[in-house]
Amino acid sequence: MTQAFVPTGPAGRRASRLVPVALIALSVVPLVAGALRLSALSGGPDVLPDGARFAAVPVPVVAHILAATGYTVLGAFQFGGRRPPARHRLMGRMLLPLGLVVALSGIWMTLFYPRQDGDGDLLAAFRLGFGSLMAVALVLGLAAVLRRRYARHRAWMIRAYALGLGAGSQALILGIWTGAAGDPTGTTRALLLGAGWAVNLAVAEWLIRRSTGHRGQRLTRSVS
């Protein structure tokens, strides 16, 4: 993973401490849903819809939930502050396999689990496409850091984390839509879920460009 740009000054440093909290807060709904799903699969009450399709082969969904929980929570602390390089590397070595499990298990579930009622080919294509992009981003981020291309590593790992955080943005978007227009179905639901990933990627690209711009400004000031 990567340490994103951190604003300077006391106000910026105080704000940066809130970044991990905000990222975890965005993921509260999927984290709670994942815990409820694990409870149901272990014999507890099934309070979420459509749980029967996971019962026959529970390992992929269990792996997905556990990895996504670790990736979301641990990854949030790679943002918003400077950490000692040793700690950053240790966290990165945990986050890379967690992220790959999230992406690959999501692809497996899309391909092999029965579809939820109302889910069509468009949503399946979104899940396969964004899941594959997350896996590719993680691999490219690893390749970049092995070549000591740290800016490229930073960019790819920010993109991967943004995609891994997609469920949080999707819950927020669906919640707003449902409150305004009722439960979405079919193509509308697929587009709203796709928007969650797309919005996160757009924010990631903005953050990458902002970080690069500030580093360039610091370099210019240092040589002028």
Short mmCIF file of the C-alpha atoms (twelve columns), coordinates in Angstrom:
data_MODEL
# 
_entry.id   MODEL 
# 
loop_
_atom_site.group_PDB 
_atom_site.id 
_atom_site.type_symbol 
_atom_site.label_atom_id 
_atom_site.label_alt_id 
_atom_site.label_comp_id 
_atom_site.label_asym_id 
_atom_site.label_seq_id 
_atom_site.Cartn_x 
_atom_site.Cartn_y 
_atom_site.Cartn_z 
_atom_site.pdbx_PDB_model_num 
ATOM 1   C CA . MET A 1   0.000   0.000   0.000   1 
ATOM 2   C CA . THR A 2   0.951   3.642   -0.012  1 
ATOM 3   C CA . GLN A 3   1.088   6.765   2.016   1 
ATOM 4   C CA . ALA A 4   -0.974  9.436   0.275   1 
ATOM 5   C CA . PHE A 5   -0.224  13.150  0.260   1 
ATOM 6   C CA . VAL A 6   -0.562  14.687  3.717   1 
ATOM 7   C CA . PRO A 7   -1.320  18.423  4.121   1 
ATOM 8   C CA . THR A 8   1.259   20.417  6.030   1 
ATOM 9   C CA . GLY A 9   0.676   22.654  9.028   1 
ATOM 10  C CA . PRO A 10  -1.166  21.978  12.287  1 
ATOM 11  C CA . ALA A 11  -4.634  22.131  10.724  1 
ATOM 12  C CA . GLY A 12  -3.598  19.809  7.912   1 
ATOM 13  C CA . ARG A 13  -2.049  17.334  10.315  1 
ATOM 14  C CA . ARG A 14  -5.179  17.299  12.472  1 
ATOM 15  C CA . ALA A 15  -7.345  16.766  9.404   1 
ATOM 16  C CA . SER A 16  -5.078  13.961  8.179   1 
ATOM 17  C CA . ARG A 17  -5.703  12.008  11.381  1 
ATOM 18  C CA . LEU A 18  -9.390  11.866  10.491  1 
ATOM 19  C CA . VAL A 19  -8.782  10.249  7.099   1 
ATOM 20  C CA . PRO A 20  -8.558  6.638   8.392   1 
ATOM 21  C CA . VAL A 21  -11.652 7.227   10.518  1 
ATOM 22  C CA . ALA A 22  -13.559 8.535   7.493   1 
ATOM 23  C CA . LEU A 23  -12.499 5.598   5.314   1 
ATOM 24  C CA . ILE A 24  -13.561 3.064   7.936   1 
ATOM 25  C CA . ALA A 25  -16.832 4.950   8.504   1 
ATOM 26  C CA . LEU A 26  -17.581 4.676   4.779   1 
ATOM 27  C CA . SER A 27  -17.224 0.902   5.107   1 
ATOM 28  C CA . VAL A 28  -19.395 0.430   8.214   1 
ATOM 29  C CA . VAL A 29  -22.430 -0.886  6.311   1 
ATOM 30  C CA . PRO A 30  -20.557 -3.593  4.321   1 
ATOM 31  C CA . LEU A 31  -18.504 -4.511  7.393   1 
ATOM 32  C CA . VAL A 32  -21.663 -5.031  9.457   1 
ATOM 33  C CA . ALA A 33  -23.309 -6.917  6.584   1 
ATOM 34  C CA . GLY A 34  -20.255 -9.155  6.313   1 
ATOM 35  C CA . ALA A 35  -20.356 -9.917  10.034  1 
ATOM 36  C CA . LEU A 36  -24.045 -10.805 9.789   1 
ATOM 37  C CA . ARG A 37  -23.362 -13.068 6.814   1 
ATOM 38  C CA . LEU A 38  -20.601 -14.884 8.689   1 
ATOM 39  C CA . SER A 39  -22.933 -15.318 11.653  1 
ATOM 40  C CA . ALA A 40  -25.592 -16.855 9.415   1 
ATOM 41  C CA . LEU A 41  -23.124 -19.213 7.760   1 
ATOM 42  C CA . SER A 42  -21.937 -20.386 11.175  1 
ATOM 43  C CA . GLY A 43  -25.470 -21.284 12.265  1 
ATOM 44  C CA . GLY A 44  -26.838 -17.961 13.490  1 
ATOM 45  C CA . PRO A 45  -30.019 -16.280 12.295  1 
ATOM 46  C CA . ASP A 46  -30.035 -15.352 8.611   1 
ATOM 47  C CA . VAL A 47  -31.226 -11.735 8.655   1 
ATOM 48  C CA . LEU A 48  -29.839 -10.840 5.212   1 
ATOM 49  C CA . PRO A 49  -31.629 -11.695 1.968   1 
ATOM 50  C CA . ASP A 50  -30.495 -14.363 -0.473  1 
ATOM 51  C CA . GLY A 51  -28.247 -16.270 1.925   1 
ATOM 52  C CA . ALA A 52  -29.163 -19.707 0.593   1 
ATOM 53  C CA . ARG A 53  -26.995 -19.359 -2.495  1 
ATOM 54  C CA . PHE A 54  -23.839 -19.263 -0.335  1 
ATOM 55  C CA . ALA A 55  -24.654 -22.212 1.933   1 
ATOM 56  C CA . ALA A 56  -23.510 -25.037 -0.332  1 
ATOM 57  C CA . VAL A 57  -20.012 -23.595 -0.914  1 
ATOM 58  C CA . PRO A 58  -19.315 -21.094 1.879   1 
ATOM 59  C CA . VAL A 59  -15.501 -20.904 1.647   1 
ATOM 60  C CA . PRO A 60  -15.272 -18.230 -1.111  1 
ATOM 61  C CA . VAL A 61  -17.711 -15.844 0.580   1 
ATOM 62  C CA . VAL A 62  -16.088 -16.371 3.994   1 
ATOM 63  C CA . ALA A 63  -12.649 -15.685 2.492   1 
ATOM 64  C CA . HIS A 64  -14.024 -12.614 0.723   1 
ATOM 65  C CA . ILE A 65  -15.585 -11.158 3.864   1 
ATOM 66  C CA . LEU A 66  -12.586 -11.774 6.107   1 
ATOM 67  C CA . ALA A 67  -10.100 -10.448 3.550   1 
ATOM 68  C CA . ALA A 68  -12.251 -7.404  2.756   1 
ATOM 69  C CA . THR A 69  -12.550 -6.581  6.467   1 
ATOM 70  C CA . GLY A 70  -8.790  -6.713  6.969   1 
ATOM 71  C CA . TYR A 71  -8.038  -4.891  3.720   1 
ATOM 72  C CA . THR A 72  -10.519 -2.090  4.396   1 
ATOM 73  C CA . VAL A 73  -9.571  -1.452  8.021   1 
ATOM 74  C CA . LEU A 74  -5.811  -1.954  7.797   1 
ATOM 75  C CA . GLY A 75  -5.574  -0.152  4.471   1 
ATOM 76  C CA . ALA A 76  -7.244  2.943   5.901   1 
ATOM 77  C CA . PHE A 77  -4.208  3.497   8.130   1 
ATOM 78  C CA . GLN A 78  -1.925  3.795   5.112   1 
ATOM 79  C CA . PHE A 79  -3.609  7.136   4.442   1 
ATOM 80  C CA . GLY A 80  -3.642  10.380  6.364   1 
ATOM 81  C CA . GLY A 81  -0.203  10.392  7.969   1 
ATOM 82  C CA . ARG A 82  3.455   9.532   7.719   1 
ATOM 83  C CA . ARG A 83  4.500   6.172   9.072   1 
ATOM 84  C CA . PRO A 84  7.965   4.730   9.623   1 
ATOM 85  C CA . PRO A 85  9.062   2.928   6.458   1 
ATOM 86  C CA . ALA A 86  9.358   -0.401  8.270   1 
ATOM 87  C CA . ARG A 87  5.750   -0.191  9.447   1 
ATOM 88  C CA . HIS A 88  4.589   0.858   6.004   1 
ATOM 89  C CA . ARG A 89  6.307   -2.132  4.418   1 
ATOM 90  C CA . LEU A 90  4.914   -4.535  7.026   1 
ATOM 91  C CA . MET A 91  1.387   -3.293  6.455   1 
ATOM 92  C CA . GLY A 92  1.887   -3.493  2.700   1 
ATOM 93  C CA . ARG A 93  2.973   -7.123  2.927   1 
ATOM 94  C CA . MET A 94  -0.271  -7.920  4.709   1 
ATOM 95  C CA . LEU A 95  -2.453  -5.797  2.461   1 
ATOM 96  C CA . LEU A 96  -1.272  -7.200  -0.859  1 
ATOM 97  C CA . PRO A 97  -2.449  -10.804 -0.256  1 
ATOM 98  C CA . LEU A 98  -5.624  -9.569  1.449   1 
ATOM 99  C CA . GLY A 99  -6.432  -7.420  -1.566  1 
ATOM 100 C CA . LEU A 100 -5.789  -10.260 -4.003  1 
ATOM 101 C CA . VAL A 101 -8.110  -12.532 -2.013  1 
ATOM 102 C CA . VAL A 102 -10.800 -9.830  -2.115  1 
ATOM 103 C CA . ALA A 103 -10.495 -9.400  -5.881  1 
ATOM 104 C CA . LEU A 104 -10.139 -13.055 -6.854  1 
ATOM 105 C CA . SER A 105 -12.839 -14.350 -4.514  1 
ATOM 106 C CA . GLY A 106 -15.183 -11.652 -5.846  1 
ATOM 107 C CA . ILE A 107 -14.502 -12.844 -9.391  1 
ATOM 108 C CA . TRP A 108 -15.081 -16.476 -8.348  1 
ATOM 109 C CA . MET A 109 -18.393 -15.635 -6.685  1 
ATOM 110 C CA . THR A 110 -19.572 -13.743 -9.754  1 
ATOM 111 C CA . LEU A 111 -18.754 -16.659 -12.032 1 
ATOM 112 C CA . PHE A 112 -19.927 -19.603 -9.951  1 
ATOM 113 C CA . TYR A 113 -22.526 -18.601 -7.360  1 
ATOM 114 C CA . PRO A 114 -26.164 -18.459 -8.478  1 
ATOM 115 C CA . ARG A 115 -27.124 -14.893 -9.249  1 
ATOM 116 C CA . GLN A 116 -29.244 -12.885 -6.884  1 
ATOM 117 C CA . ASP A 117 -32.770 -12.301 -8.174  1 
ATOM 118 C CA . GLY A 118 -32.744 -9.326  -10.545 1 
ATOM 119 C CA . ASP A 119 -28.981 -9.305  -11.160 1 
ATOM 120 C CA . GLY A 120 -28.203 -9.447  -14.855 1 
ATOM 121 C CA . ASP A 121 -25.299 -9.539  -17.262 1 
ATOM 122 C CA . LEU A 122 -24.467 -5.836  -16.844 1 
ATOM 123 C CA . LEU A 123 -23.848 -6.139  -13.108 1 
ATOM 124 C CA . ALA A 124 -21.874 -9.354  -13.647 1 
ATOM 125 C CA . ALA A 125 -19.715 -7.520  -16.200 1 
ATOM 126 C CA . PHE A 126 -19.120 -4.672  -13.733 1 
ATOM 127 C CA . ARG A 127 -18.118 -7.105  -10.997 1 
ATOM 128 C CA . LEU A 128 -15.770 -9.039  -13.253 1 
ATOM 129 C CA . GLY A 129 -14.273 -5.892  -14.762 1 
ATOM 130 C CA . PHE A 130 -13.660 -3.970  -11.558 1 
ATOM 131 C CA . GLY A 131 -12.525 -7.103  -9.698  1 
ATOM 132 C CA . SER A 132 -10.011 -7.839  -12.436 1 
ATOM 133 C CA . LEU A 133 -8.846  -4.223  -12.434 1 
ATOM 134 C CA . MET A 134 -8.261  -4.382  -8.683  1 
ATOM 135 C CA . ALA A 135 -6.155  -7.536  -9.044  1 
ATOM 136 C CA . VAL A 136 -4.160  -5.987  -11.900 1 
ATOM 137 C CA . ALA A 137 -3.606  -2.784  -9.897  1 
ATOM 138 C CA . LEU A 138 -2.217  -4.778  -6.969  1 
ATOM 139 C CA . VAL A 139 0.144   -6.749  -9.204  1 
ATOM 140 C CA . LEU A 140 1.328   -3.597  -10.983 1 
ATOM 141 C CA . GLY A 141 1.818   -1.887  -7.625  1 
ATOM 142 C CA . LEU A 142 3.988   -4.775  -6.454  1 
ATOM 143 C CA . ALA A 143 5.978   -4.772  -9.696  1 
ATOM 144 C CA . ALA A 144 6.544   -1.022  -9.386  1 
ATOM 145 C CA . VAL A 145 7.875   -1.154  -5.828  1 
ATOM 146 C CA . LEU A 146 10.187  -4.040  -6.710  1 
ATOM 147 C CA . ARG A 147 11.640  -1.762  -9.412  1 
ATOM 148 C CA . ARG A 148 11.825  1.116   -6.878  1 
ATOM 149 C CA . ARG A 149 9.326   3.154   -8.879  1 
ATOM 150 C CA . TYR A 150 7.644   4.499   -5.776  1 
ATOM 151 C CA . ALA A 151 5.364   7.089   -7.387  1 
ATOM 152 C CA . ARG A 152 3.946   4.448   -9.712  1 
ATOM 153 C CA . HIS A 153 3.598   2.024   -6.789  1 
ATOM 154 C CA . ARG A 154 1.732   4.681   -4.814  1 
ATOM 155 C CA . ALA A 155 -0.664  5.355   -7.686  1 
ATOM 156 C CA . TRP A 156 -1.549  1.721   -8.342  1 
ATOM 157 C CA . MET A 157 -2.068  0.928   -4.670  1 
ATOM 158 C CA . ILE A 158 -4.349  3.939   -4.211  1 
ATOM 159 C CA . ARG A 159 -6.414  2.702   -7.164  1 
ATOM 160 C CA . ALA A 160 -6.565  -0.811  -5.717  1 
ATOM 161 C CA . TYR A 161 -7.724  0.455   -2.333  1 
ATOM 162 C CA . ALA A 162 -10.351 2.667   -3.971  1 
ATOM 163 C CA . LEU A 163 -11.778 -0.350  -5.776  1 
ATOM 164 C CA . GLY A 164 -11.671 -2.433  -2.602  1 
ATOM 165 C CA . LEU A 165 -13.692 0.300   -0.895  1 
ATOM 166 C CA . GLY A 166 -16.374 0.071   -3.562  1 
ATOM 167 C CA . ALA A 167 -18.939 -1.648  -1.339  1 
ATOM 168 C CA . GLY A 168 -18.938 1.306   1.043   1 
ATOM 169 C CA . SER A 169 -19.664 3.833   -1.701  1 
ATOM 170 C CA . GLN A 170 -22.268 1.513   -3.183  1 
ATOM 171 C CA . ALA A 171 -24.103 1.301   0.148   1 
ATOM 172 C CA . LEU A 172 -24.122 5.098   0.369   1 
ATOM 173 C CA . ILE A 173 -25.335 5.576   -3.222  1 
ATOM 174 C CA . LEU A 174 -28.016 2.892   -2.901  1 
ATOM 175 C CA . GLY A 175 -29.151 4.354   0.418   1 
ATOM 176 C CA . ILE A 176 -29.594 7.824   -1.099  1 
ATOM 177 C CA . TRP A 177 -31.410 6.437   -4.150  1 
ATOM 178 C CA . THR A 178 -33.681 4.221   -2.077  1 
ATOM 179 C CA . GLY A 179 -34.610 7.102   0.193   1 
ATOM 180 C CA . ALA A 180 -35.487 9.280   -2.787  1 
ATOM 181 C CA . ALA A 181 -36.980 6.842   -5.302  1 
ATOM 182 C CA . GLY A 182 -37.424 3.408   -3.699  1 
ATOM 183 C CA . ASP A 183 -35.484 0.178   -4.157  1 
ATOM 184 C CA . PRO A 184 -33.648 0.095   -7.504  1 
ATOM 185 C CA . THR A 185 -33.852 -3.018  -9.660  1 
ATOM 186 C CA . GLY A 186 -32.382 -4.394  -12.857 1 
ATOM 187 C CA . THR A 187 -30.307 -2.038  -14.958 1 
ATOM 188 C CA . THR A 188 -30.793 0.880   -12.552 1 
ATOM 189 C CA . ARG A 189 -29.346 -1.141  -9.669  1 
ATOM 190 C CA . ALA A 190 -26.439 -2.297  -11.818 1 
ATOM 191 C CA . LEU A 191 -25.621 1.273   -12.873 1 
ATOM 192 C CA . LEU A 192 -25.794 2.520   -9.282  1 
ATOM 193 C CA . LEU A 193 -23.446 -0.230  -8.106  1 
ATOM 194 C CA . GLY A 194 -21.114 0.498   -10.999 1 
ATOM 195 C CA . ALA A 195 -21.178 4.155   -10.017 1 
ATOM 196 C CA . GLY A 196 -19.776 3.220   -6.600  1 
ATOM 197 C CA . TRP A 197 -16.623 1.835   -8.167  1 
ATOM 198 C CA . ALA A 198 -16.424 4.630   -10.741 1 
ATOM 199 C CA . VAL A 199 -16.714 7.393   -8.135  1 
ATOM 200 C CA . ASN A 200 -13.998 5.791   -6.018  1 
ATOM 201 C CA . LEU A 201 -11.677 5.545   -9.006  1 
ATOM 202 C CA . ALA A 202 -12.323 9.189   -9.880  1 
ATOM 203 C CA . VAL A 203 -11.437 10.240  -6.326  1 
ATOM 204 C CA . ALA A 204 -8.327  8.041   -6.463  1 
ATOM 205 C CA . GLU A 205 -7.161  9.702   -9.687  1 
ATOM 206 C CA . TRP A 206 -7.739  13.148  -8.162  1 
ATOM 207 C CA . LEU A 207 -5.734  12.159  -5.089  1 
ATOM 208 C CA . ILE A 208 -2.894  10.765  -7.206  1 
ATOM 209 C CA . ARG A 209 -2.676  13.924  -9.309  1 
ATOM 210 C CA . ARG A 210 -2.906  16.163  -6.244  1 
ATOM 211 C CA . SER A 211 -0.168  14.228  -4.500  1 
ATOM 212 C CA . THR A 212 2.068   14.369  -7.577  1 
ATOM 213 C CA . GLY A 213 1.486   18.100  -7.950  1 
ATOM 214 C CA . HIS A 214 2.426   18.855  -4.343  1 
ATOM 215 C CA . ARG A 215 5.587   16.758  -4.570  1 
ATOM 216 C CA . GLY A 216 6.538   18.660  -7.717  1 
ATOM 217 C CA . GLN A 217 5.981   21.984  -5.960  1 
ATOM 218 C CA . ARG A 218 8.174   20.935  -3.023  1 
ATOM 219 C CA . LEU A 219 10.924  19.861  -5.434  1 
ATOM 220 C CA . THR A 220 10.726  23.168  -7.306  1 
ATOM 221 C CA . ARG A 221 10.994  25.167  -4.095  1 
ATOM 222 C CA . SER A 222 13.956  23.075  -2.924  1 
ATOM 223 C CA . VAL A 223 16.041  23.794  -6.046  1 
ATOM 224 C CA . SER A 224 15.059  27.449  -6.566  1 
# 
